[in-house]
mmCIF file of C-alpha atoms and ligand atoms in Angstrom:
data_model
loop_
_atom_site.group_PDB
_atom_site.id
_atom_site.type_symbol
_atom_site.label_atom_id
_atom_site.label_comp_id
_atom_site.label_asym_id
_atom_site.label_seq_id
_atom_site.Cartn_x
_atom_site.Cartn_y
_atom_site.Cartn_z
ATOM 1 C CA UNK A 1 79.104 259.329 221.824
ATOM 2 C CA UNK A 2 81.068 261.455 219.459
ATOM 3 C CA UNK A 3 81.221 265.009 220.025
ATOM 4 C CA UNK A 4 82.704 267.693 218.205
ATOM 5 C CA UNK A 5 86.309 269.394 219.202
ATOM 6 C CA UNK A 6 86.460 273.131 220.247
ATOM 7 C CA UNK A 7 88.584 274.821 217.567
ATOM 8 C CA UNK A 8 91.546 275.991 219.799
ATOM 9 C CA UNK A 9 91.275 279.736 218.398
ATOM 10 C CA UNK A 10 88.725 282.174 217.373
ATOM 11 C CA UNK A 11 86.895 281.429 214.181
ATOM 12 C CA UNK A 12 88.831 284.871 212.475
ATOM 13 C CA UNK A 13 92.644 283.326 213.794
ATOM 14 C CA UNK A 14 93.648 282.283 210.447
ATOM 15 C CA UNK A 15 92.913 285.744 208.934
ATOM 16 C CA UNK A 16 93.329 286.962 205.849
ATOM 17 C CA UNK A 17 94.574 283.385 204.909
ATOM 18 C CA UNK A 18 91.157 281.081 205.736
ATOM 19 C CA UNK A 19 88.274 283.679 206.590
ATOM 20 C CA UNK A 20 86.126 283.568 209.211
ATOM 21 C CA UNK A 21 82.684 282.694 207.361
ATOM 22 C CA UNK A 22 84.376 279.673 206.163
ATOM 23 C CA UNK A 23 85.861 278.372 209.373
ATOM 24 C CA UNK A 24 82.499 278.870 210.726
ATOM 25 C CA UNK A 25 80.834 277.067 208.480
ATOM 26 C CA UNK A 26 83.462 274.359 208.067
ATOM 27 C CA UNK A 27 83.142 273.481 211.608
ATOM 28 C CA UNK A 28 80.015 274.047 212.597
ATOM 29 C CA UNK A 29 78.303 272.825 209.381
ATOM 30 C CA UNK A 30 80.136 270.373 208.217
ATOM 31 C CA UNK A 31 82.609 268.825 210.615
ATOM 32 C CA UNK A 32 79.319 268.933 213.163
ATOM 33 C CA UNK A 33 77.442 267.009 210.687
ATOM 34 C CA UNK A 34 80.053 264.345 210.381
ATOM 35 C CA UNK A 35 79.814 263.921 214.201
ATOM 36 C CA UNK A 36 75.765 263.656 214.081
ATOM 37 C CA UNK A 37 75.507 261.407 210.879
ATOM 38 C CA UNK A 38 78.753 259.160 213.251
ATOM 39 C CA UNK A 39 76.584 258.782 216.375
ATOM 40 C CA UNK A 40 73.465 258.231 213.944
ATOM 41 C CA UNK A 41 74.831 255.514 212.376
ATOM 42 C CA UNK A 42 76.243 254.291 215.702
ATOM 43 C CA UNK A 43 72.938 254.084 218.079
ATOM 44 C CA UNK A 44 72.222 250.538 217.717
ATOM 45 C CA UNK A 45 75.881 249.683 218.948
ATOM 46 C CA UNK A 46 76.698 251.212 221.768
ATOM 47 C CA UNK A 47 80.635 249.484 222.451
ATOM 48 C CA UNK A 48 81.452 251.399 219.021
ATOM 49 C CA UNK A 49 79.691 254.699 220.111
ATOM 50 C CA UNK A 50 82.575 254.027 223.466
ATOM 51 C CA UNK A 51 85.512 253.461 220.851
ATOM 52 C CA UNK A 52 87.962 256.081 219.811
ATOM 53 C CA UNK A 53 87.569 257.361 216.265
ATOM 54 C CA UNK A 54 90.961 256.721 215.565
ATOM 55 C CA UNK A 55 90.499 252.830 216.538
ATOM 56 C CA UNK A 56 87.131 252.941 214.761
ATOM 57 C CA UNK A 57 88.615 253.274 211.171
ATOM 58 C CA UNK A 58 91.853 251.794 212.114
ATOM 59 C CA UNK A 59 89.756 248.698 211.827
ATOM 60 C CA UNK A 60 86.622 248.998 209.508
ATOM 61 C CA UNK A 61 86.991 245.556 208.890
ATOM 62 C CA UNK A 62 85.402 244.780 212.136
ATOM 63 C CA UNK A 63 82.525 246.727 211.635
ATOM 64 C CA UNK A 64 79.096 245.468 210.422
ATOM 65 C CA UNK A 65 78.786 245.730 206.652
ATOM 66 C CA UNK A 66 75.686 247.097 206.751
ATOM 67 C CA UNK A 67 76.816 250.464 208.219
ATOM 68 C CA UNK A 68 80.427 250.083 207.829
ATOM 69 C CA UNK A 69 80.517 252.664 204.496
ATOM 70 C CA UNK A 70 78.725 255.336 206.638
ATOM 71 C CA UNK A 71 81.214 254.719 209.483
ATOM 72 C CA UNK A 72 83.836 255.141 206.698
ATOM 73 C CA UNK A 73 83.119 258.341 205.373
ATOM 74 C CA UNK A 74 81.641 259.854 208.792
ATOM 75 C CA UNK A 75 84.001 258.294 211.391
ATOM 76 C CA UNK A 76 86.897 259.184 208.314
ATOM 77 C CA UNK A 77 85.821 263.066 207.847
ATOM 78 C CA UNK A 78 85.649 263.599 212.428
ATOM 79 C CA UNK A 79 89.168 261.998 212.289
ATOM 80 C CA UNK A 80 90.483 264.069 209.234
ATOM 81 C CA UNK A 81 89.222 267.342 210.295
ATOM 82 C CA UNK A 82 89.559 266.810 214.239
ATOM 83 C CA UNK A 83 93.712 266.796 212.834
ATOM 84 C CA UNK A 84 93.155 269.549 210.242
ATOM 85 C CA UNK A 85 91.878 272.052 213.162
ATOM 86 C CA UNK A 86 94.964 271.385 215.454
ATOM 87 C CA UNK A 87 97.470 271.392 212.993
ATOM 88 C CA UNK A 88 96.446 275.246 211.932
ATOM 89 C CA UNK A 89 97.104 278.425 214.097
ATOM 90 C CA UNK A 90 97.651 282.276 213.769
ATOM 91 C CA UNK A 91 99.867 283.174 211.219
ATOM 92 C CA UNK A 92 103.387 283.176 213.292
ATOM 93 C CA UNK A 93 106.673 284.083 212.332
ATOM 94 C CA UNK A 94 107.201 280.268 212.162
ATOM 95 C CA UNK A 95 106.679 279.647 208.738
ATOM 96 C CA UNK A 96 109.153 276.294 208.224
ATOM 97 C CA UNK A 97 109.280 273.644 210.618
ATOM 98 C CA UNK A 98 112.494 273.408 212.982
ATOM 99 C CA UNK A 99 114.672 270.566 215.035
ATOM 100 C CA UNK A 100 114.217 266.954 213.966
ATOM 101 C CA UNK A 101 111.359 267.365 211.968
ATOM 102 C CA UNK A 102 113.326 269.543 209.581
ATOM 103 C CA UNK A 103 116.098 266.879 209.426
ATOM 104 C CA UNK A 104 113.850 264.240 208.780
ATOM 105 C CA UNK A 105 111.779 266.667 205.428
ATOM 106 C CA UNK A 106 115.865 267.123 204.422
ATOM 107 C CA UNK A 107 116.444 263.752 204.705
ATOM 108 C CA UNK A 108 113.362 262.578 202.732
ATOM 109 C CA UNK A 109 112.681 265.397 199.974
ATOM 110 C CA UNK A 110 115.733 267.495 199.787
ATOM 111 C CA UNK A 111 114.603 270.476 201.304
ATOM 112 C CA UNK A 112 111.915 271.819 202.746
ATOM 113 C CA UNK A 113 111.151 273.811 199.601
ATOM 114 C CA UNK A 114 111.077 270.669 197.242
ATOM 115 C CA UNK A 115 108.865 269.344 200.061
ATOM 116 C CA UNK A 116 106.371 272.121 199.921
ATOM 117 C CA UNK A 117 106.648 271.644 196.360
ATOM 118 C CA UNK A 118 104.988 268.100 195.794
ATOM 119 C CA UNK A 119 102.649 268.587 198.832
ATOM 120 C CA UNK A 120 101.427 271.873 196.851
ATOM 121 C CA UNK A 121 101.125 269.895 193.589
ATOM 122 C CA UNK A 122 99.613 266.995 194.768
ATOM 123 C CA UNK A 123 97.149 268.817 196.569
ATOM 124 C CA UNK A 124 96.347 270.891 193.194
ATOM 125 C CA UNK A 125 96.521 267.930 190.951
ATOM 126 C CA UNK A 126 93.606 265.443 193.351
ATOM 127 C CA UNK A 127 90.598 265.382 190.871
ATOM 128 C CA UNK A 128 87.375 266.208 193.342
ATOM 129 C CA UNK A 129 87.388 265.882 197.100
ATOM 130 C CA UNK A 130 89.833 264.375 199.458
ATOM 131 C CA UNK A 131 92.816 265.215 201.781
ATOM 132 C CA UNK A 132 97.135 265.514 201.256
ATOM 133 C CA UNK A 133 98.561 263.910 204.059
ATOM 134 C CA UNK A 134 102.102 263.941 205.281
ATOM 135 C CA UNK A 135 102.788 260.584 206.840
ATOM 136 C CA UNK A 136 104.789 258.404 208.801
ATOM 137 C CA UNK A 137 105.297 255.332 206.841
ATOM 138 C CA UNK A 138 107.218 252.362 207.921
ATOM 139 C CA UNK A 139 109.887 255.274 209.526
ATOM 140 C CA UNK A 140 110.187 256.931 206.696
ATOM 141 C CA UNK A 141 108.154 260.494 205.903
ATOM 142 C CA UNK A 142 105.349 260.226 202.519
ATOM 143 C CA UNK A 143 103.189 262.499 201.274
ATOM 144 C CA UNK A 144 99.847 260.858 200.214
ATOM 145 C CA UNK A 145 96.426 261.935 198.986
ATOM 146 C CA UNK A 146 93.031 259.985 199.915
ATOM 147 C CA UNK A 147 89.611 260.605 198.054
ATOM 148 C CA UNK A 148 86.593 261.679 200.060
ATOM 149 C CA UNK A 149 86.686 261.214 203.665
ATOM 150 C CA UNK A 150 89.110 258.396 203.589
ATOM 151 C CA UNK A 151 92.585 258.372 205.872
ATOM 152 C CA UNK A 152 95.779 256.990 206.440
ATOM 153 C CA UNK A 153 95.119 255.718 209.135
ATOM 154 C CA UNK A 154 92.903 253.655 207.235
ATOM 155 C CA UNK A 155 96.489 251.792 205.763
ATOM 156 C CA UNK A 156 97.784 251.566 208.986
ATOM 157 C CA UNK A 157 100.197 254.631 208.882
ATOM 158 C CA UNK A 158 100.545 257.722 211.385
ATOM 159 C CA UNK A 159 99.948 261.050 209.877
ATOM 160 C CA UNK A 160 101.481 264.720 211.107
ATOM 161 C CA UNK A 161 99.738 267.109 209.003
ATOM 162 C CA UNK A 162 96.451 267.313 206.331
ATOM 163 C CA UNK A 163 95.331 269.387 204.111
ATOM 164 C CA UNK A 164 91.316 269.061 203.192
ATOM 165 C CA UNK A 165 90.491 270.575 199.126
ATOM 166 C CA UNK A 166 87.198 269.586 199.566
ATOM 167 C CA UNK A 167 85.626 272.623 198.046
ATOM 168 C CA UNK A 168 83.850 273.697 201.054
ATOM 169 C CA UNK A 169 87.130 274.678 203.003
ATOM 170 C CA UNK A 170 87.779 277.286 200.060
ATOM 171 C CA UNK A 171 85.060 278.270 197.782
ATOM 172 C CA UNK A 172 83.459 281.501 199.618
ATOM 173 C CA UNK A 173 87.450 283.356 199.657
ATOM 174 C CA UNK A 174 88.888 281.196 196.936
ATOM 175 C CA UNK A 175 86.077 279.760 194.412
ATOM 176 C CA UNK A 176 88.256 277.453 191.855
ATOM 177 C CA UNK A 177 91.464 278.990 192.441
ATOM 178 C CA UNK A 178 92.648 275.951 194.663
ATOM 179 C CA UNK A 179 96.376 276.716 194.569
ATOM 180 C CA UNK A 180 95.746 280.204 196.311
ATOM 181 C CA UNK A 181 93.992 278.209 198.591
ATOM 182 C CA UNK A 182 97.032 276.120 199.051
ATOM 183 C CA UNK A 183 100.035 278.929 198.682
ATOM 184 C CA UNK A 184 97.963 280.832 201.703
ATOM 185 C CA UNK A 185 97.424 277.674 203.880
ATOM 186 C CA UNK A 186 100.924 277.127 204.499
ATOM 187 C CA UNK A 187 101.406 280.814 206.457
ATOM 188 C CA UNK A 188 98.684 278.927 209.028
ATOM 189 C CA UNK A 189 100.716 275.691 209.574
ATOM 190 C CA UNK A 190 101.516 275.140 213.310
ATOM 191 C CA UNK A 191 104.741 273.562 212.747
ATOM 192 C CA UNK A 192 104.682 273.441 216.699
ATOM 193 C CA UNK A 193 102.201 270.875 216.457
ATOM 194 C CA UNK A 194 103.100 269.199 213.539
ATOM 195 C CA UNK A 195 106.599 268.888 215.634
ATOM 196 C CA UNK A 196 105.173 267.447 218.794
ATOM 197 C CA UNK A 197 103.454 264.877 216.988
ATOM 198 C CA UNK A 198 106.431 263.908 215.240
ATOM 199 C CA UNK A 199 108.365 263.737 218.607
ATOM 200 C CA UNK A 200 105.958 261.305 219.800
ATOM 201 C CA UNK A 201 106.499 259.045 217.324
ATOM 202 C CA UNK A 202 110.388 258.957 217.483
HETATM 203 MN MN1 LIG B 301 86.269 269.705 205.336
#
């Protein structure tokens, strides 16, 4: 079975940036429901209800047709959001991203300003719902987007950080204003983690 991650702080951490109503609700509600509707759609086959989520969608092509969109979107939104959670914190004095990581986001876009940049436009500029993703890609760092509950993972790449502008992560603080959304969500990176993972990978 599935089951649904702790968050690993209190649902008020990322104050005044994300509010505590809608972390609440965003995990709780939503991500919770992913998890139910995954293990739903998963009772009649118990070796994929054993798999890891991450090897689920890694592969879709393996699962039956017949419930393989519903493992896409469901199995897709527990993988996006179990990142999205861990890749937040407390707003820190950390605000850019240090060591190799930094090297790599000079290397690839400049700066890290320029970088910030076209992650905060592309994430303003995806028409509906969907994620901006900042990947590992054949060595090199990308920035992506994906519609709905769909991830990189889902192409074979690695991803360090995501962003979800589905509306329900902003609309009780932020209603349309998306790019306030955005401009606050990068004081609540945790660059920490966002390093580690990219340390794993070199
Ligand atoms: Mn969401």
């Amino acid at each position: 079975m599935f089951t649904l991650p702790d968050l690993p702080y209190n649902y008020n951490a990322l104050e005044p940036f994300i509010d505590e109503k809608t972390m609440q609700l965003h995990h709780d509600a939503h991500h919770a429901v992913y998890v139910k509707n995954l293990n739903d759609v998963l009772a009649n086959f118990p070796d994929l209800l054993d798999a890891n989520v991450e090897d689920l969608i890694k592969n879709l092509g393996k699962i039956p047709e017949e419930i393989r969109t519903k493992v896409r979107n469901n199995g897709g939104q527990h993988a996006n959001h179990s990142l999205f959670w861990v890749i937040m914190a407390a707003p820190s004095q950390q605000n850019i991203p240090s060591g190799n990581l930094l090297d790599e986001i000079n290397k690839n876009f400049e700066s890290f300003d320029k970088f910030k940049d076209k992650f905060t436009s592309s994430a303003v500029a995806l028409f509906g719902s969907g994620w901006i993703w900042l990947n590992v890609n054949d060595g090199r760092l990308e920035i992506s987007t994906t519609p709905n509950g769909d991830s990189p993972i889902m192409q074979g790449k690695v991803s360090l950080l995501n962003l979800d502008v589905w509306e329900h992560a902003y609309y009780l603080k932020y209603q349309n204003k998306r790019k306030d959304y955005v401009d606050a969500w990068w004081s609540v990176v945790n660059w920490k983690e966002v390093e580690k993972r990219f340390e794993k990978l070199i």
